[in-house]
CSV table of C-alpha atoms and ligand atoms in Angstrom, one decimal:
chain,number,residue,atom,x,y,z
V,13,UNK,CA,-10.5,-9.2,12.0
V,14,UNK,CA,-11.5,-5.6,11.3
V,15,UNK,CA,-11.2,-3.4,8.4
V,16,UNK,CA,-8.7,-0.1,9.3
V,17,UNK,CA,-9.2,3.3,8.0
V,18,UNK,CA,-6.6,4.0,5.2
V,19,UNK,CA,-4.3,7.3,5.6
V,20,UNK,CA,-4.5,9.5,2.4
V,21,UNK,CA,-2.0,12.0,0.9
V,22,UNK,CA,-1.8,14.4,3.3
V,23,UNK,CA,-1.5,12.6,6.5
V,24,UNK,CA,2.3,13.4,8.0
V,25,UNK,CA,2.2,9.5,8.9
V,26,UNK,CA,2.9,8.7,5.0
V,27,UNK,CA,5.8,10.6,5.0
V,28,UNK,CA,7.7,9.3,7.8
V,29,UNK,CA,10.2,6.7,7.7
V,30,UNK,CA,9.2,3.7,9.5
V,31,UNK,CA,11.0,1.5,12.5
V,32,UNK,CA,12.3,-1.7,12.1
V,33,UNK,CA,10.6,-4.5,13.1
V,34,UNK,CA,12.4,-6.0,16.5
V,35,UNK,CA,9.4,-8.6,17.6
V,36,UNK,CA,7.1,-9.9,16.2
V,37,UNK,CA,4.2,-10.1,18.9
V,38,UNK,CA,0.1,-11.1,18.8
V,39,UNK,CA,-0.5,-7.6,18.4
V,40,UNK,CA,1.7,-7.2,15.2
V,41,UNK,CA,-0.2,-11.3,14.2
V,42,UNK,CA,-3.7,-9.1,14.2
V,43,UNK,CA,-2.3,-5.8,12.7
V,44,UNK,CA,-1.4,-8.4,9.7
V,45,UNK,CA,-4.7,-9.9,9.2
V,46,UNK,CA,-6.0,-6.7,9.5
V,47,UNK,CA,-4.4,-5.3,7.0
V,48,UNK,CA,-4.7,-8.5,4.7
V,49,UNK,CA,-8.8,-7.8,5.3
V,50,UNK,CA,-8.4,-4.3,4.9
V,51,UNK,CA,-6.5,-4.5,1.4
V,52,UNK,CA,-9.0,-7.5,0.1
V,53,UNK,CA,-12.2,-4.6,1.3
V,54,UNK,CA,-10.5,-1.6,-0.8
V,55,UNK,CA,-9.7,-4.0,-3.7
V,56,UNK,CA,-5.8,-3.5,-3.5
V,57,UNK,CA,-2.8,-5.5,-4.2
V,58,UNK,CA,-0.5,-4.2,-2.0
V,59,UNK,CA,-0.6,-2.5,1.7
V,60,UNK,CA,1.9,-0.7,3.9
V,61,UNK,CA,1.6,-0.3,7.8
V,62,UNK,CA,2.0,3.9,7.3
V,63,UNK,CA,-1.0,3.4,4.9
V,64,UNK,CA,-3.4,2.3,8.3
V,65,UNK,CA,-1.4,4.9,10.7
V,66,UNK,CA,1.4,2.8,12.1
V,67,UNK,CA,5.2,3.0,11.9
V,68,UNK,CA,6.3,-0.9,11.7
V,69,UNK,CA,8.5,-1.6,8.6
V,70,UNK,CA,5.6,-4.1,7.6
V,71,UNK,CA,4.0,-4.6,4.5
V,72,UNK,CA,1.8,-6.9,2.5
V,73,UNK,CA,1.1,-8.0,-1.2
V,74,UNK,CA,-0.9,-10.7,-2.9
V,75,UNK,CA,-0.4,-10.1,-7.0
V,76,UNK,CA,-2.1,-12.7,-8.3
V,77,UNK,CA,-2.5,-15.1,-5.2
V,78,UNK,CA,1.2,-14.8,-5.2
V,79,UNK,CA,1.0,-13.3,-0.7
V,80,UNK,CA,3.4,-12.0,1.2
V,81,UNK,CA,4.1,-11.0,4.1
V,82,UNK,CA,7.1,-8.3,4.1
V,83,UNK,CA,8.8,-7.7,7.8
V,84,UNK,CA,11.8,-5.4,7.5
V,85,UNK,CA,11.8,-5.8,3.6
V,86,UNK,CA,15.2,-4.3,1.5
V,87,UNK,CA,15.4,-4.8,-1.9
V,88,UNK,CA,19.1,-6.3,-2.5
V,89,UNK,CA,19.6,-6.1,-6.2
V,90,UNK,CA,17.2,-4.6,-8.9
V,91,UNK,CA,17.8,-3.9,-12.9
V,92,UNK,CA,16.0,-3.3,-16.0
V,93,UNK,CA,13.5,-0.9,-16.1
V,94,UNK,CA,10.0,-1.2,-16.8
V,95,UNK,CA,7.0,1.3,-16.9
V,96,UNK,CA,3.7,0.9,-15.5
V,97,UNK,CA,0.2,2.3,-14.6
V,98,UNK,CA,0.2,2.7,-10.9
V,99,UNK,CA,-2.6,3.8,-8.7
V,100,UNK,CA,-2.4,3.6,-4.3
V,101,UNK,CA,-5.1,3.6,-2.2
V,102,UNK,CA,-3.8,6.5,-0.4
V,103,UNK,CA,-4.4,8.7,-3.3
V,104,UNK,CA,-7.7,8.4,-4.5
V,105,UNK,CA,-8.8,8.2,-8.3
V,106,UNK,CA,-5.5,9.0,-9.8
V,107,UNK,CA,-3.2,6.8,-11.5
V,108,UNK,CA,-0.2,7.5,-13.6
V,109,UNK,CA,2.9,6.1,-15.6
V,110,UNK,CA,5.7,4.8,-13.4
V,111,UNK,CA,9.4,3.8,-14.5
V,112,UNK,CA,11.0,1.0,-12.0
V,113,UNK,CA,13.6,-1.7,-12.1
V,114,UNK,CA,12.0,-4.6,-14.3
V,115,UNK,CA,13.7,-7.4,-11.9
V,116,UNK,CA,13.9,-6.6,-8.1
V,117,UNK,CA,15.4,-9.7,-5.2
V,118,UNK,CA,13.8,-8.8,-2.0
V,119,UNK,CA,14.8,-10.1,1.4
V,120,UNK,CA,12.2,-10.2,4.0
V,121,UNK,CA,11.1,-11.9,7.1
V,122,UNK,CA,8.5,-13.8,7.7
V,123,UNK,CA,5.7,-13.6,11.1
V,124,UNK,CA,7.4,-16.7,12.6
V,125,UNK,CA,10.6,-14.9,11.7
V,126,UNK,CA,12.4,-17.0,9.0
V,127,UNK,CA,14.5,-14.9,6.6
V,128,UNK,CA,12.7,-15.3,2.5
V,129,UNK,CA,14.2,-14.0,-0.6
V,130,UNK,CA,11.4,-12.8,-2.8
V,131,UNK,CA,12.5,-12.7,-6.9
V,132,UNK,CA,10.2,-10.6,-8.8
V,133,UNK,CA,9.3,-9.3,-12.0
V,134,UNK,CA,6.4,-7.6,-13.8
V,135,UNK,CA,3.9,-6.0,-11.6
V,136,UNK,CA,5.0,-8.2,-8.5
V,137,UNK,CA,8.6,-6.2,-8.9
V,138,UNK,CA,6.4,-3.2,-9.6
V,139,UNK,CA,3.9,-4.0,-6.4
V,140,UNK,CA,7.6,-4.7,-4.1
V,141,UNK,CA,9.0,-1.4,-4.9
V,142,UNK,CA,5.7,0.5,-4.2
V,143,UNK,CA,5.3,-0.9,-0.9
V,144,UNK,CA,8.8,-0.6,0.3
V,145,UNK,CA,8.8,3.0,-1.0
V,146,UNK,CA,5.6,3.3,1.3
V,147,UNK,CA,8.0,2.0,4.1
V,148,UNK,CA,10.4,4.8,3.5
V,149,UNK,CA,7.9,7.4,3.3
V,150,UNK,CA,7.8,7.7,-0.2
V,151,UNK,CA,4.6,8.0,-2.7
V,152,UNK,CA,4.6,7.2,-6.3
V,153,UNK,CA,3.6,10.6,-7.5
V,154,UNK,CA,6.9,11.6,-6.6
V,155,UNK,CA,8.2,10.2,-9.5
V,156,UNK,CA,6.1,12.3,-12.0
V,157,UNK,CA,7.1,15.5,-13.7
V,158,UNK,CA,6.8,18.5,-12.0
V,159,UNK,CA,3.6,19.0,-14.3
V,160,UNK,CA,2.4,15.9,-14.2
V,161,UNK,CA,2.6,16.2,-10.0
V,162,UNK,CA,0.6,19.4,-10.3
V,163,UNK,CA,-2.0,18.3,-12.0
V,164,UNK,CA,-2.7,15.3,-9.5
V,165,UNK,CA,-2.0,17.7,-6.7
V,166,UNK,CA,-4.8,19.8,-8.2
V,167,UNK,CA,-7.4,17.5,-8.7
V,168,UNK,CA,-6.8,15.7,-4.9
V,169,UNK,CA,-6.9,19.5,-3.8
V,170,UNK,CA,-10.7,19.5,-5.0
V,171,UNK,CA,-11.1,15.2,-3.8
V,172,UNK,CA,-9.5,15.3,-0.3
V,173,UNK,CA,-12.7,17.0,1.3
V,174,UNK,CA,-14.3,13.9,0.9
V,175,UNK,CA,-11.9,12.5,3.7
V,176,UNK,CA,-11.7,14.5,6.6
V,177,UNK,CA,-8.5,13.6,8.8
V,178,UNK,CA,-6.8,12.5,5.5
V,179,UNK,CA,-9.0,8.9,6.7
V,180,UNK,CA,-10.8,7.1,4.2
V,181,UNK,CA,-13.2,4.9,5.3
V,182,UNK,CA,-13.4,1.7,3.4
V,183,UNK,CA,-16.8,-0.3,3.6
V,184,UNK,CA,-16.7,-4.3,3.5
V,185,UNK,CA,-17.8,-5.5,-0.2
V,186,UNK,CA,-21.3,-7.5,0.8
V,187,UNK,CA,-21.5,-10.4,-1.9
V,188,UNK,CA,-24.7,-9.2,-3.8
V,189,UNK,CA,-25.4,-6.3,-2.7
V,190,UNK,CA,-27.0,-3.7,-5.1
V,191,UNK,CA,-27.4,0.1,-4.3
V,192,UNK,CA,-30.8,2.0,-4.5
V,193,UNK,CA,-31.2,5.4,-4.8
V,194,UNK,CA,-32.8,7.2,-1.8
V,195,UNK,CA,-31.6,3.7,0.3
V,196,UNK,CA,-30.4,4.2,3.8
V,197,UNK,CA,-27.1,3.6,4.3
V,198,UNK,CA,-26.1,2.0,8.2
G,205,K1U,O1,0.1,0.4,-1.7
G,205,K1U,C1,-0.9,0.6,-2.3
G,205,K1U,O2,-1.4,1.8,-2.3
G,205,K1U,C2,-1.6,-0.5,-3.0
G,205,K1U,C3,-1.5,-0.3,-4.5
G,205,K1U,C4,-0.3,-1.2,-5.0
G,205,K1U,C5,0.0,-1.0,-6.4
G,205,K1U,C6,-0.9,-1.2,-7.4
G,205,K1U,C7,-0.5,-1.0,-8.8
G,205,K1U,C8,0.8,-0.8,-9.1
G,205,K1U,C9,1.6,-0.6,-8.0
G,205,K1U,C10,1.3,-0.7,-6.7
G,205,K1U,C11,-2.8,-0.9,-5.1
G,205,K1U,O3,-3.1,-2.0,-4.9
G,205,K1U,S1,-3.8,0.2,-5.9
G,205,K1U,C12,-5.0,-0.8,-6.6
G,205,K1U,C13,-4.7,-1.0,-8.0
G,205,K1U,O4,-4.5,0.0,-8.7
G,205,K1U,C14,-4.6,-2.3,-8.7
G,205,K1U,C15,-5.4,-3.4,-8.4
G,205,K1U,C16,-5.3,-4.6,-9.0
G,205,K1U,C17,-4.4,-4.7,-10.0
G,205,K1U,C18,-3.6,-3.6,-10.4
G,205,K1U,C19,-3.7,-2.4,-9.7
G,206,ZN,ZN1,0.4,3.0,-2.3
């Protein structure tokens, strides 16, 4: 398995809708368990395939060991509302209020291609609706107020030289590591 390099806010491939899945093949099998290492690496609870530079409808999520895999996902019914903190790890360091459906029923298919129906509340409905707004080319910051949008747009105006090619590299977590000052970093 491999760790991919994440696509951050201003990469074109975030805003473009994605293609259905037609079939799934062991090429689309690895992209998954790449992307299930690569969201565990950047400490994330959710992952869409624009977010590594590809154009499946494919997603994943694990909220509280509750995993899925989500292969042409539509959300069928949603109500309620609820508001929550949400961060993505396409756009770095900044987090904000969201409003959503509280309740969302998601149909999906599975990798050996058996139809599930996925009913969700809390930050699991919250975690769904992210994702399949990923899928659709969508970001959560365009939800905020006009001023609230400027202001992230203004700090990730001074944060995106730090990724070059809108890529952020994300580094495996090595289980007791501790960083030194004036260390050399391979
Ligand atoms: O799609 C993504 O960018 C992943 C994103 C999903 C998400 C998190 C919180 C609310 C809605 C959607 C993340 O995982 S960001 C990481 C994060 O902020 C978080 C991690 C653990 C618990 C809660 C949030
Ligand atoms: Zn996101």
């Amino acid at each position: 398995m491999s760790i991919l390099d994440i696509r951050v806010l201003g990469d074109p491939v975030l805003r473009k809708p994605t293609k259905r899945v037609t079939e799934v093949t062991d090429e689309l099998r690895k992209l998954i368990a790449d992307m299930f290492e690569t969201m565990y690496a950047a400490e994330g609870i959710g992952l869409a395939a624009p977010q590594v530079g590809r154009t499946e409808r494919l997603a994943i999520v694990d909220v509280d060991g509750a995993r899925f895999v989500l292969i042409n996902p539509e959300v069928l019914e949603s109500d309620g509302s609820i508001v929550w903190e949400e961060g993505c790890l396409s756009v770095v360091d900044f987090s904000a209020e969201v409003k959503r459906a509280a309740h969302v029923l998601v149909r999906a298919f599975t990798p050996d291609e058996r139809e599930i129906r996925i009913e969700a509340e809390g930050l699991l409905a919250v975690a769904l609706q992210h994702e399949i707004d990923h899928l659709d080319g969508k970001l959560f910051i365009d939800y905020l107020s006009t001023l609230k949008r400027r202001a992230a747009m203004t700090k990730w105006e001074k944060a995106k030289a730090e990724y070059p090619g809108f890529i952020r590299k994300v580094r495996a977590e090595v289980k007791g590591e501790h960083h030194h000052a004036n260390e050399t970093e391979m």
